[in-house]
Amino acid sequence: MAQTLKPYLNAVKSTLTAAICLQNFPSQLVERHNKPEVESNQNPELVLASLTISRNKKEQILIESSINSVRISLRIKQADELETLLCKKFMRFLTQRAEHFIILRRKPIRDFDISFLVTNFHTEQFLKHKLVDFIMQFMEDIDKEISEMKLSVNARARATAQEFLTEFV
Amino acid sequence: MQVSDDDLRRIIDGRVATINGHLSGGRVKDALKECLRSPPAAAHDQSIKDTNSYAVYSVLSSVKEADIKGLLAGLTPEDLDLLMKYVYKGFEYADNSNLLLKWHEQILEIAGIACIVRAFADKKSV
């Protein structure tokens, strides 16, 4: 399992570097508006092909690119019900604070757990390779955090159950 | 020259049969060459494209890791671009990702990051 991680991350890194090539593009339909084309989806000529990279059926990343924006959606590994619950709560915690994350999307795409939206304004403010590094670090850290949380939940549950049941012994 | 969907379907079905024949005979190099013939980019029906890409995916997943480099050696840049598109399509099936990631890495080494940009930007989807 560990040996797929490195090639997976390398593939994601190269694909993201290729996808986040953005320029400013004012809306063609509404005067003086500037919309991320991957979100508005009104002009098929401005939206590029969407590519998936998967490590296995449970872990995937979908990258949809356009002329001025890229949407990156992650499916996170959830091995059992407890992890699904933890993942959901964790993602809700993050998406509620999406303003501070800047590139986070408040709602994930259907069937995915979390989504990012990177626009040309972000690439003007930030360094592209740093954005890519951030997303890859995020992917690595999420898995670690969720397993850590699962361990602590189980440990706490065991401790409380022990405390409670010693009353009856 | 406009080829109708039915003609494309017949061509692709014929091609899939040839590919399967090559695979069962162990002639992986021939199977790969057959895969890389012009893809049905003009097809209106997605199922034709799916049959084709599934056949290519089965070829890609039947190759052993060590052989990948040798198979990629003789290919033209256009072939490599096409193969990269098929690799990404293969990721959607999410089986055998290990092997596909190896293909991705090797093609990237030879063709560079421009290959991925073309996979994104080419209107003729696979």
CSV table of N, CA, C and O in Angstrom, one decimal, chain A residues 114-169:
chain,number,residue,atom,x,y,z
A,114,ILE,N,-14.0,16.5,-0.8
A,114,ILE,CA,-13.7,17.9,-0.7
A,114,ILE,C,-13.2,18.5,-2.0
A,114,ILE,O,-12.7,17.7,-2.8
A,115,SER,N,-13.4,19.7,-2.3
A,115,SER,CA,-13.0,20.3,-3.5
A,115,SER,C,-12.3,21.6,-3.3
A,115,SER,O,-12.6,22.4,-2.4
A,116,PHE,N,-11.3,21.9,-4.2
A,116,PHE,CA,-10.6,23.2,-4.2
A,116,PHE,C,-11.0,23.9,-5.5
A,116,PHE,O,-11.2,23.3,-6.5
A,117,LEU,N,-11.0,25.2,-5.4
A,117,LEU,CA,-11.1,26.0,-6.7
A,117,LEU,C,-10.0,27.0,-6.7
A,117,LEU,O,-9.9,27.9,-5.9
A,118,VAL,N,-9.1,26.8,-7.7
A,118,VAL,CA,-8.0,27.8,-7.9
A,118,VAL,C,-8.3,28.6,-9.1
A,118,VAL,O,-8.5,28.1,-10.2
A,119,THR,N,-8.3,30.0,-8.9
A,119,THR,CA,-8.5,30.8,-10.1
A,119,THR,C,-7.2,31.6,-10.4
A,119,THR,O,-6.2,31.5,-9.7
A,120,ASN,N,-7.3,32.3,-11.6
A,120,ASN,CA,-6.1,33.0,-12.0
A,120,ASN,C,-5.7,34.1,-11.0
A,120,ASN,O,-4.5,34.4,-10.9
A,121,PHE,N,-6.7,34.6,-10.2
A,121,PHE,CA,-6.3,35.6,-9.2
A,121,PHE,C,-5.5,35.0,-8.1
A,121,PHE,O,-4.6,35.6,-7.6
A,122,HIS,N,-5.7,33.7,-7.8
A,122,HIS,CA,-4.9,33.0,-6.8
A,122,HIS,C,-3.5,32.8,-7.4
A,122,HIS,O,-2.5,33.0,-6.7
A,123,THR,N,-3.4,32.4,-8.6
A,123,THR,CA,-2.1,32.2,-9.2
A,123,THR,C,-1.3,33.5,-9.3
A,123,THR,O,-0.1,33.5,-9.3
A,124,GLU,N,-2.0,34.6,-9.4
A,124,GLU,CA,-1.3,35.9,-9.5
A,124,GLU,C,-0.8,36.3,-8.1
A,124,GLU,O,0.3,36.9,-8.0
A,125,GLN,N,-1.6,35.9,-7.0
A,125,GLN,CA,-1.1,36.2,-5.7
A,125,GLN,C,0.0,35.2,-5.2
A,125,GLN,O,0.9,35.6,-4.5
A,126,PHE,N,-0.3,33.9,-5.5
A,126,PHE,CA,0.6,32.9,-4.9
A,126,PHE,C,1.5,32.3,-5.9
A,126,PHE,O,1.3,32.4,-7.1
A,127,LEU,N,2.5,31.5,-5.5
A,127,LEU,CA,3.4,30.9,-6.4
A,127,LEU,C,2.7,29.5,-6.8
A,127,LEU,O,2.2,28.8,-5.9
A,128,LYS,N,2.8,29.2,-8.0
A,128,LYS,CA,2.1,28.0,-8.5
A,128,LYS,C,2.7,26.7,-7.9
A,128,LYS,O,1.9,25.9,-7.5
A,129,HIS,N,4.0,26.6,-7.8
A,129,HIS,CA,4.5,25.4,-7.2
A,129,HIS,C,4.2,25.2,-5.7
A,129,HIS,O,4.1,24.1,-5.2
A,130,LYS,N,4.0,26.4,-5.1
A,130,LYS,CA,3.6,26.3,-3.7
A,130,LYS,C,2.1,25.9,-3.5
A,130,LYS,O,1.8,25.1,-2.6
A,131,LEU,N,1.3,26.3,-4.5
A,131,LEU,CA,-0.1,25.8,-4.5
A,131,LEU,C,-0.2,24.3,-4.7
A,131,LEU,O,-0.9,23.6,-4.0
A,132,VAL,N,0.6,23.8,-5.6
A,132,VAL,CA,0.6,22.4,-5.9
A,132,VAL,C,1.2,21.7,-4.6
A,132,VAL,O,0.6,20.7,-4.2
A,133,ASP,N,2.2,22.2,-4.0
A,133,ASP,CA,2.8,21.6,-2.8
A,133,ASP,C,1.7,21.6,-1.7
A,133,ASP,O,1.6,20.6,-1.0
A,134,PHE,N,1.0,22.6,-1.6
A,134,PHE,CA,0.0,22.7,-0.6
A,134,PHE,C,-1.1,21.6,-0.7
A,134,PHE,O,-1.4,20.9,0.2
A,135,ILE,N,-1.5,21.4,-2.0
A,135,ILE,CA,-2.6,20.4,-2.2
A,135,ILE,C,-2.0,19.0,-1.9
A,135,ILE,O,-2.7,18.2,-1.3
A,136,MET,N,-0.8,18.8,-2.3
A,136,MET,CA,-0.2,17.5,-2.0
A,136,MET,C,0.0,17.2,-0.5
A,136,MET,O,-0.3,16.1,0.0
A,137,GLN,N,0.5,18.3,0.2
A,137,GLN,CA,0.6,18.1,1.6
A,137,GLN,C,-0.7,17.9,2.3
A,137,GLN,O,-0.8,17.1,3.2
A,138,PHE,N,-1.7,18.6,1.8
A,138,PHE,CA,-3.1,18.4,2.3
A,138,PHE,C,-3.5,16.9,2.1
A,138,PHE,O,-4.0,16.3,3.1
A,139,MET,N,-3.3,16.3,1.0
A,139,MET,CA,-3.7,15.0,0.7
A,139,MET,C,-3.0,14.0,1.7
A,139,MET,O,-3.6,13.1,2.3
A,140,GLU,N,-1.7,14.2,1.9
A,140,GLU,CA,-0.9,13.4,2.8
A,140,GLU,C,-1.4,13.5,4.3
A,140,GLU,O,-1.6,12.6,5.0
A,141,ASP,N,-1.6,14.8,4.7
A,141,ASP,CA,-2.0,15.1,6.1
A,141,ASP,C,-3.4,14.6,6.4
A,141,ASP,O,-3.6,14.2,7.5
A,142,ILE,N,-4.3,14.7,5.5
A,142,ILE,CA,-5.7,14.3,5.8
A,142,ILE,C,-5.7,12.8,6.2
A,142,ILE,O,-6.3,12.5,7.2
A,143,ASP,N,-5.0,12.0,5.5
A,143,ASP,CA,-5.0,10.6,5.8
A,143,ASP,C,-4.5,10.4,7.2
A,143,ASP,O,-5.0,9.6,8.0
A,144,LYS,N,-3.3,11.0,7.5
A,144,LYS,CA,-2.7,10.9,8.9
A,144,LYS,C,-3.7,11.4,9.9
A,144,LYS,O,-3.9,10.7,11.0
A,145,GLU,N,-4.3,12.6,9.7
A,145,GLU,CA,-5.2,13.1,10.7
A,145,GLU,C,-6.3,12.2,11.0
A,145,GLU,O,-6.7,12.0,12.2
A,146,ILE,N,-6.9,11.6,10.0
A,146,ILE,CA,-8.1,10.8,10.2
A,146,ILE,C,-7.7,9.5,10.9
A,146,ILE,O,-8.5,9.1,11.8
A,147,SER,N,-6.6,8.9,10.6
A,147,SER,CA,-6.2,7.7,11.4
A,147,SER,C,-5.9,8.1,12.8
A,147,SER,O,-6.3,7.3,13.7
A,148,GLU,N,-5.3,9.3,13.0
A,148,GLU,CA,-5.0,9.7,14.4
A,148,GLU,C,-6.3,9.9,15.2
A,148,GLU,O,-6.4,9.5,16.3
A,149,MET,N,-7.3,10.6,14.5
A,149,MET,CA,-8.5,10.8,15.2
A,149,MET,C,-9.2,9.5,15.6
A,149,MET,O,-9.8,9.4,16.6
A,150,LYS,N,-9.1,8.6,14.6
A,150,LYS,CA,-9.8,7.3,14.8
A,150,LYS,C,-9.2,6.6,16.1
A,150,LYS,O,-9.9,6.0,16.9
A,151,LEU,N,-7.8,6.6,16.1
A,151,LEU,CA,-7.1,6.0,17.3
A,151,LEU,C,-7.6,6.7,18.6
A,151,LEU,O,-7.8,6.0,19.6
A,152,SER,N,-7.6,8.0,18.6
A,152,SER,CA,-8.0,8.7,19.8
A,152,SER,C,-9.4,8.4,20.2
A,152,SER,O,-9.7,8.3,21.4
A,153,VAL,N,-10.3,8.3,19.2
A,153,VAL,CA,-11.7,8.0,19.5
A,153,VAL,C,-11.8,6.7,20.2
A,153,VAL,O,-12.5,6.5,21.2
A,154,ASN,N,-11.1,5.7,19.6
A,154,ASN,CA,-11.2,4.3,20.1
A,154,ASN,C,-10.6,4.3,21.5
A,154,ASN,O,-11.1,3.6,22.4
A,155,ALA,N,-9.5,5.0,21.7
A,155,ALA,CA,-8.8,4.9,23.0
A,155,ALA,C,-9.7,5.6,24.1
A,155,ALA,O,-9.9,5.0,25.2
A,156,ARG,N,-10.3,6.7,23.7
A,156,ARG,CA,-11.2,7.4,24.7
A,156,ARG,C,-12.4,6.5,25.0
A,156,ARG,O,-12.8,6.4,26.1
A,157,ALA,N,-13.0,5.9,23.9
A,157,ALA,CA,-14.1,5.0,24.2
A,157,ALA,C,-13.8,3.9,25.1
A,157,ALA,O,-14.5,3.5,26.0
A,158,ARG,N,-12.6,3.3,24.9
A,158,ARG,CA,-12.2,2.2,25.7
A,158,ARG,C,-12.0,2.7,27.2
A,158,ARG,O,-12.5,2.0,28.1
A,159,ALA,N,-11.4,3.8,27.3
A,159,ALA,CA,-11.1,4.4,28.7
A,159,ALA,C,-12.5,4.6,29.4
A,159,ALA,O,-12.7,4.2,30.6
A,160,THR,N,-13.4,5.3,28.7
A,160,THR,CA,-14.7,5.6,29.4
A,160,THR,C,-15.5,4.3,29.7
A,160,THR,O,-16.1,4.2,30.7
A,161,ALA,N,-15.4,3.4,28.7
A,161,ALA,CA,-16.2,2.1,29.0
A,161,ALA,C,-15.6,1.4,30.2
A,161,ALA,O,-16.3,0.9,31.1
A,162,GLN,N,-14.3,1.4,30.3
A,162,GLN,CA,-13.6,0.8,31.4
A,162,GLN,C,-14.0,1.4,32.7
A,162,GLN,O,-14.5,0.8,33.7
A,163,GLU,N,-14.0,2.8,32.8
A,163,GLU,CA,-14.3,3.5,34.0
A,163,GLU,C,-15.8,3.2,34.4
A,163,GLU,O,-16.1,3.0,35.5
A,164,PHE,N,-16.7,3.2,33.3
A,164,PHE,CA,-18.1,3.0,33.6
A,164,PHE,C,-18.4,1.6,34.1
A,164,PHE,O,-19.1,1.4,35.1
A,165,LEU,N,-17.7,0.7,33.5
A,165,LEU,CA,-18.1,-0.7,33.8
A,165,LEU,C,-17.4,-1.2,35.1
A,165,LEU,O,-17.9,-2.2,35.7
A,166,THR,N,-16.4,-0.5,35.6
A,166,THR,CA,-15.8,-0.9,36.9
A,166,THR,C,-16.7,-0.7,38.0
A,166,THR,O,-16.7,-1.3,39.0
A,167,GLU,N,-17.7,0.2,37.8
A,167,GLU,CA,-18.7,0.4,38.8
A,167,GLU,C,-19.5,-0.8,39.1
A,167,GLU,O,-20.0,-1.1,40.2
A,168,PHE,N,-19.7,-1.7,38.1
A,168,PHE,CA,-20.5,-2.8,38.2
A,168,PHE,C,-19.8,-4.1,38.6
A,168,PHE,O,-20.4,-5.1,38.8
A,169,VAL,N,-18.5,-4.0,38.6
A,169,VAL,CA,-17.7,-5.2,38.9
A,169,VAL,C,-17.8,-5.5,40.4
A,169,VAL,O,-17.7,-4.7,41.2
